[in-house]
Short mmCIF file of C-alpha atoms and ligand atoms in Angstrom, two decimals:
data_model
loop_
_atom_site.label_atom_id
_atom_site.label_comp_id
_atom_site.label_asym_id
_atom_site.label_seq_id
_atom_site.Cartn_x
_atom_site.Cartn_y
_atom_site.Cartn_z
CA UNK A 1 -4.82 15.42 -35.80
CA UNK A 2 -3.41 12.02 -36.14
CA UNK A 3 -3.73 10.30 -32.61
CA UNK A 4 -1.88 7.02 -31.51
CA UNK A 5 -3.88 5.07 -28.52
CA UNK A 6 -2.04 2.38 -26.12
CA UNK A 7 -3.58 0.57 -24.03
CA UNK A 8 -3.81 -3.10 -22.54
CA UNK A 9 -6.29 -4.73 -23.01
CA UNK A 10 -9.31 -3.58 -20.19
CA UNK A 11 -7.79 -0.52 -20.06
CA UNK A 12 -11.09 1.47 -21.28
CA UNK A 13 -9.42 2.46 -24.23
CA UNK A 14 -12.87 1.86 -26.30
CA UNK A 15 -15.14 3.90 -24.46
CA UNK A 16 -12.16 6.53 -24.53
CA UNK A 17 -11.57 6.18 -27.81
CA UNK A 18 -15.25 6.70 -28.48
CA UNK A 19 -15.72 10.29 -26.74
CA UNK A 20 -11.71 11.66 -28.35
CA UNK A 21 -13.35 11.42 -31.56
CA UNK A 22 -16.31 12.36 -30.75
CA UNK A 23 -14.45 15.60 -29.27
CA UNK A 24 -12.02 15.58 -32.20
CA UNK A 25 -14.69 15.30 -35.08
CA UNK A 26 -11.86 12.33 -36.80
CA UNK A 27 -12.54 8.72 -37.43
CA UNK A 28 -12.21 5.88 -34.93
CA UNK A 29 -9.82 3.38 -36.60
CA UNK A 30 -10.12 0.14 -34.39
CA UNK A 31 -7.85 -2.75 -35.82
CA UNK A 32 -9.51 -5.19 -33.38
CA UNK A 33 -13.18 -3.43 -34.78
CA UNK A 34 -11.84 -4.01 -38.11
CA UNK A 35 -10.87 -7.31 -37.81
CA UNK A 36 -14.14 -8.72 -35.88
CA UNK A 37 -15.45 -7.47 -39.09
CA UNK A 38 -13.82 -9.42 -41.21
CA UNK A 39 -14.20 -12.62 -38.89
CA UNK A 40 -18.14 -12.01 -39.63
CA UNK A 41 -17.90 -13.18 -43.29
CA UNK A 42 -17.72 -17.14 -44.28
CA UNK A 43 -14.08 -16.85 -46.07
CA UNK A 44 -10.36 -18.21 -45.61
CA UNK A 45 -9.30 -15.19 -44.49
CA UNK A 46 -11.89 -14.62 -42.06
CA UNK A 47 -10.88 -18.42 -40.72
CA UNK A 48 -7.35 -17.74 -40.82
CA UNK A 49 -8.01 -14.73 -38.96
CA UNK A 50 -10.24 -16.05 -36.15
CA UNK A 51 -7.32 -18.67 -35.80
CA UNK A 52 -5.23 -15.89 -34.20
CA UNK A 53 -7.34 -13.58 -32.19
CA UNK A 54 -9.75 -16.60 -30.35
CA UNK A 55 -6.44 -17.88 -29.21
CA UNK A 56 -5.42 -13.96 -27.79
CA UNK A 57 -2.57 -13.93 -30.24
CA UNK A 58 -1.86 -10.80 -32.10
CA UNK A 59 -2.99 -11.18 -36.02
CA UNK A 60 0.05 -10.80 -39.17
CA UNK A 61 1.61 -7.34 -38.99
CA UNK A 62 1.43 -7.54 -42.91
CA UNK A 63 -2.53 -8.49 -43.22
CA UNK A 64 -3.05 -5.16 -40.08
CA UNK A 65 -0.70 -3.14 -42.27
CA UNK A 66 -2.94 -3.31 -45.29
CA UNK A 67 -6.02 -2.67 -43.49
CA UNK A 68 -4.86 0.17 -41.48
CA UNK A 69 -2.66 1.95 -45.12
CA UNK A 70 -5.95 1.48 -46.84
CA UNK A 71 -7.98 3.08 -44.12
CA UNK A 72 -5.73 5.96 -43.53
CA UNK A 73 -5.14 6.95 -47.31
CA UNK A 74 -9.10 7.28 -47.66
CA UNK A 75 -10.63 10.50 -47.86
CA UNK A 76 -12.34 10.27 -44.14
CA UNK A 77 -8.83 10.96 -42.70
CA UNK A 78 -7.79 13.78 -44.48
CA UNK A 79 -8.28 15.48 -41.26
CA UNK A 80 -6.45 13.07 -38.66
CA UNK A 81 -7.25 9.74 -37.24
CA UNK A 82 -7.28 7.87 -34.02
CA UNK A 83 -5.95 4.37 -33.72
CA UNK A 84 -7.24 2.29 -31.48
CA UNK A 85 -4.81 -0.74 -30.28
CA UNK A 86 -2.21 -0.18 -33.06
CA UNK A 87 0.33 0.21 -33.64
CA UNK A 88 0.88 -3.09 -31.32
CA UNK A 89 4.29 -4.58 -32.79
CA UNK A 90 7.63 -2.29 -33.13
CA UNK A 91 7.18 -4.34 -36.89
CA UNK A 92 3.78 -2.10 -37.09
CA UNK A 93 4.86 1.30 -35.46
CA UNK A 94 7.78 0.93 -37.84
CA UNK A 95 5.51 0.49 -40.77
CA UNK A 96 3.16 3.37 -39.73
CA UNK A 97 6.10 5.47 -39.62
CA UNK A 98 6.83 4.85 -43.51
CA UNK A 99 3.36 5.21 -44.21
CA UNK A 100 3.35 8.66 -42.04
CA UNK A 101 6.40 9.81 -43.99
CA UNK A 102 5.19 8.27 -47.34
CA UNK A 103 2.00 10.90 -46.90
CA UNK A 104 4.01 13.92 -45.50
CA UNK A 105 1.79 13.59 -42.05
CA UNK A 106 3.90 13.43 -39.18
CA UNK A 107 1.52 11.43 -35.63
CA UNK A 108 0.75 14.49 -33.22
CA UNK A 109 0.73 12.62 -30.20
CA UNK A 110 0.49 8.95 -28.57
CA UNK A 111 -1.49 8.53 -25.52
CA UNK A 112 -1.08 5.25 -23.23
CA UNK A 113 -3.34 4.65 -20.71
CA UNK A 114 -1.30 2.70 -17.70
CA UNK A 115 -3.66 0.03 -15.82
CA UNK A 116 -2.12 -3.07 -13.36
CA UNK A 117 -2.52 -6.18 -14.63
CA UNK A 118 -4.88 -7.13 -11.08
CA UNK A 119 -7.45 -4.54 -12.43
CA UNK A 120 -7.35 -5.77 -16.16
CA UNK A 121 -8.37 -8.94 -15.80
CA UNK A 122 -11.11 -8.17 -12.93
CA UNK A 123 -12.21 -6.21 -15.73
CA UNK A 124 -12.22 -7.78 -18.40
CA UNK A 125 -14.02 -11.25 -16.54
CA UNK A 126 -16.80 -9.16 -16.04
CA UNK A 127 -16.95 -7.65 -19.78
CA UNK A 128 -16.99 -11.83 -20.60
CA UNK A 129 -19.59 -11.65 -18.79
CA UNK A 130 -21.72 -8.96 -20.36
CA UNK A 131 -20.39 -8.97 -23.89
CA UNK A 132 -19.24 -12.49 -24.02
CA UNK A 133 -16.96 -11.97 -26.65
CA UNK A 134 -15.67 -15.03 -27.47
CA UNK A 135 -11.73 -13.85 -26.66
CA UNK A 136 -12.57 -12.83 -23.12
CA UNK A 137 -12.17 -16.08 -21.07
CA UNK A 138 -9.62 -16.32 -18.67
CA UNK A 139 -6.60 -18.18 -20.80
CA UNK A 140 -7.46 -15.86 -23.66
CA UNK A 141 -7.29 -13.13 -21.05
CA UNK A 142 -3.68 -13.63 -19.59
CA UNK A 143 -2.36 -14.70 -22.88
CA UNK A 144 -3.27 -10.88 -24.10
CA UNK A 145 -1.90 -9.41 -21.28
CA UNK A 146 1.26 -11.28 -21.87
CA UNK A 147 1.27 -10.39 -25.84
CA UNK A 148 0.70 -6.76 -24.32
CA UNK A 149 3.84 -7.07 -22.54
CA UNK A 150 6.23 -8.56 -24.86
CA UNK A 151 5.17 -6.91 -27.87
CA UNK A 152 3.09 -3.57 -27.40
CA UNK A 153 5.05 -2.26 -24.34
CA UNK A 154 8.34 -1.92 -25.98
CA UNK A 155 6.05 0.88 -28.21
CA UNK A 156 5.70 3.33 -25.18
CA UNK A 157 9.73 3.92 -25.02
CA UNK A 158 9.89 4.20 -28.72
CA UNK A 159 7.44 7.07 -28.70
CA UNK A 160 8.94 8.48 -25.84
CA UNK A 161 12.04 8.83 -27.42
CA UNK A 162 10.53 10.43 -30.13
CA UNK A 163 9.19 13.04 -27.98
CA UNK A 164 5.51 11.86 -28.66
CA UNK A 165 4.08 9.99 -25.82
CA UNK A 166 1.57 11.31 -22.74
CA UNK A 167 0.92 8.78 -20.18
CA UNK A 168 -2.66 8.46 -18.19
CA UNK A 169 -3.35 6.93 -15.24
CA UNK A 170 -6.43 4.91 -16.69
CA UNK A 171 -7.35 3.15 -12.93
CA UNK A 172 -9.35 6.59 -12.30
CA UNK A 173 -13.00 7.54 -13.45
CA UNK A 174 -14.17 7.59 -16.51
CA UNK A 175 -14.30 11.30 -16.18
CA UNK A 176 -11.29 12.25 -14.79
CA UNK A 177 -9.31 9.72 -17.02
CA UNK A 178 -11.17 11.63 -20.13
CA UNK A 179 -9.76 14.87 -18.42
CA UNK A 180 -6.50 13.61 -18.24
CA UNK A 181 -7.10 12.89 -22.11
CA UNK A 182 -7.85 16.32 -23.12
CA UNK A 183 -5.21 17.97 -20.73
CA UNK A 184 -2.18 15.65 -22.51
CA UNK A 185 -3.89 16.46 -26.17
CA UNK A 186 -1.22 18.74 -28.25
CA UNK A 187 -4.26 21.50 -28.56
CA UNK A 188 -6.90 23.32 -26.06
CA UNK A 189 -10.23 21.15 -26.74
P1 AMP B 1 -8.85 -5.20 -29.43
O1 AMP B 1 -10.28 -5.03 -29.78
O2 AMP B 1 -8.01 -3.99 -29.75
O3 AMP B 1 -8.66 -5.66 -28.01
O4 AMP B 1 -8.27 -6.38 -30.35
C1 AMP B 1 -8.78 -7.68 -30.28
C2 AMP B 1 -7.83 -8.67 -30.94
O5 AMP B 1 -7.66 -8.31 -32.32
C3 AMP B 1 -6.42 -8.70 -30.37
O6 AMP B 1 -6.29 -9.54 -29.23
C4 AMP B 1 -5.62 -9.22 -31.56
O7 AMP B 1 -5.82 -10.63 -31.70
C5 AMP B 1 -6.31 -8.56 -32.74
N1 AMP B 1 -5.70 -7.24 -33.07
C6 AMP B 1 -6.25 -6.01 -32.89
N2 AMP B 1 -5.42 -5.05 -33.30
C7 AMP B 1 -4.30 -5.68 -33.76
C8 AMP B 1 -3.06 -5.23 -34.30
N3 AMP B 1 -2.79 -3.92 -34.45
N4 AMP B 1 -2.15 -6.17 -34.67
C9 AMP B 1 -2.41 -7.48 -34.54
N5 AMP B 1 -3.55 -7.98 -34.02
C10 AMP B 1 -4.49 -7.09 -33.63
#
């Protein structure tokens, strides 16, 4: 099953994320886990990458592309995926959608999970707190939110209009929000 995951950011979509593919037996594919990884290494691109997300802005549609096509063609995913926090730019959606059509695997479903803005960042403060990952302070925070906004939210009516999307009221439990998950899944889990 190839799963498409919305969120904003603080919306729990990690710890989600974590138990649908635990459920779902498919690889977690994590653009912002993916990128922290390549922020790790001493190189340009790792500098030219850390330029973008410690400021909270998004990172080149192009350089997520090629991550994500890579990712998706390997043989890991031959039985579906979940991505985690992309597609986040119509550009990106757009791209997966080639890429879907390109491999003859049409996305099952796209879950959002809806959260105010209040609870986000009362969230994610105290996850600065605990992780203290280095784009969780307070600008970085809003400017996220705001990137969220004006770039990712546009996603949810594109989906919808494509018949794909299942929204979740992510303020809930962990449980119940994971119940929520599996109810709005296109198959009995
Ligand atoms: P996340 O862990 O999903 O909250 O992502 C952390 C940061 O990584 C984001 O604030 C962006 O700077 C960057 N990022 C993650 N996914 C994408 C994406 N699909 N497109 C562009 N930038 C991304």
């Amino acid at each position: 099953m190839l799963i498409v995951f919305i969120g904003p950011p603080g919306a729990g979509k990690g710890t989600q994320c974590r138990r649908l593919v635990d459920l779902l037996d498919i690889p977690h594919l994590s653009t912002g886990e993916m990128l922290r990884a390549v922020m790790e290494q001493d190189t340009a691109l790792s500098r030219y990458v850390a330029s973008y997300i410690n400021a909270g802005k998004l990172a080149p549609d192009h350089l997520v592309m090629r991550i994500v096509s890579q990712k998706v063609k390997s043989p890991d995913c031959t039985n579906g995926a979940l991505f985690d926090g992309f597609p986040r730019t119509m550009v990106q959606a757009q791209m997966l959608d080639d890429l879907l059509v390109e491999l003859k695997r049409p996305l099952d479903v796209v879950l959002e999970l809806q959260v105010p803005d209040e609870v986000l960042i009362d969230r994610l403060l105290k996850r600065a707190k605990i992780d203290g990952r280095a784009d969780d302070n307070d600008a970085t925070i809003r400017e996220r939110l705001r990137v969220f906004h004006d770039q990712t939210k546009p996603l949810v009516q594109y989906y919808s209009k494509q018949g794909k999307l299942r929204s979740v009221d992510g303020t809930k439990s962990e449980e119940e929000v994971f119940d929520a998950i599996r109810k709005a899944l296109p198959i009995q889990t």
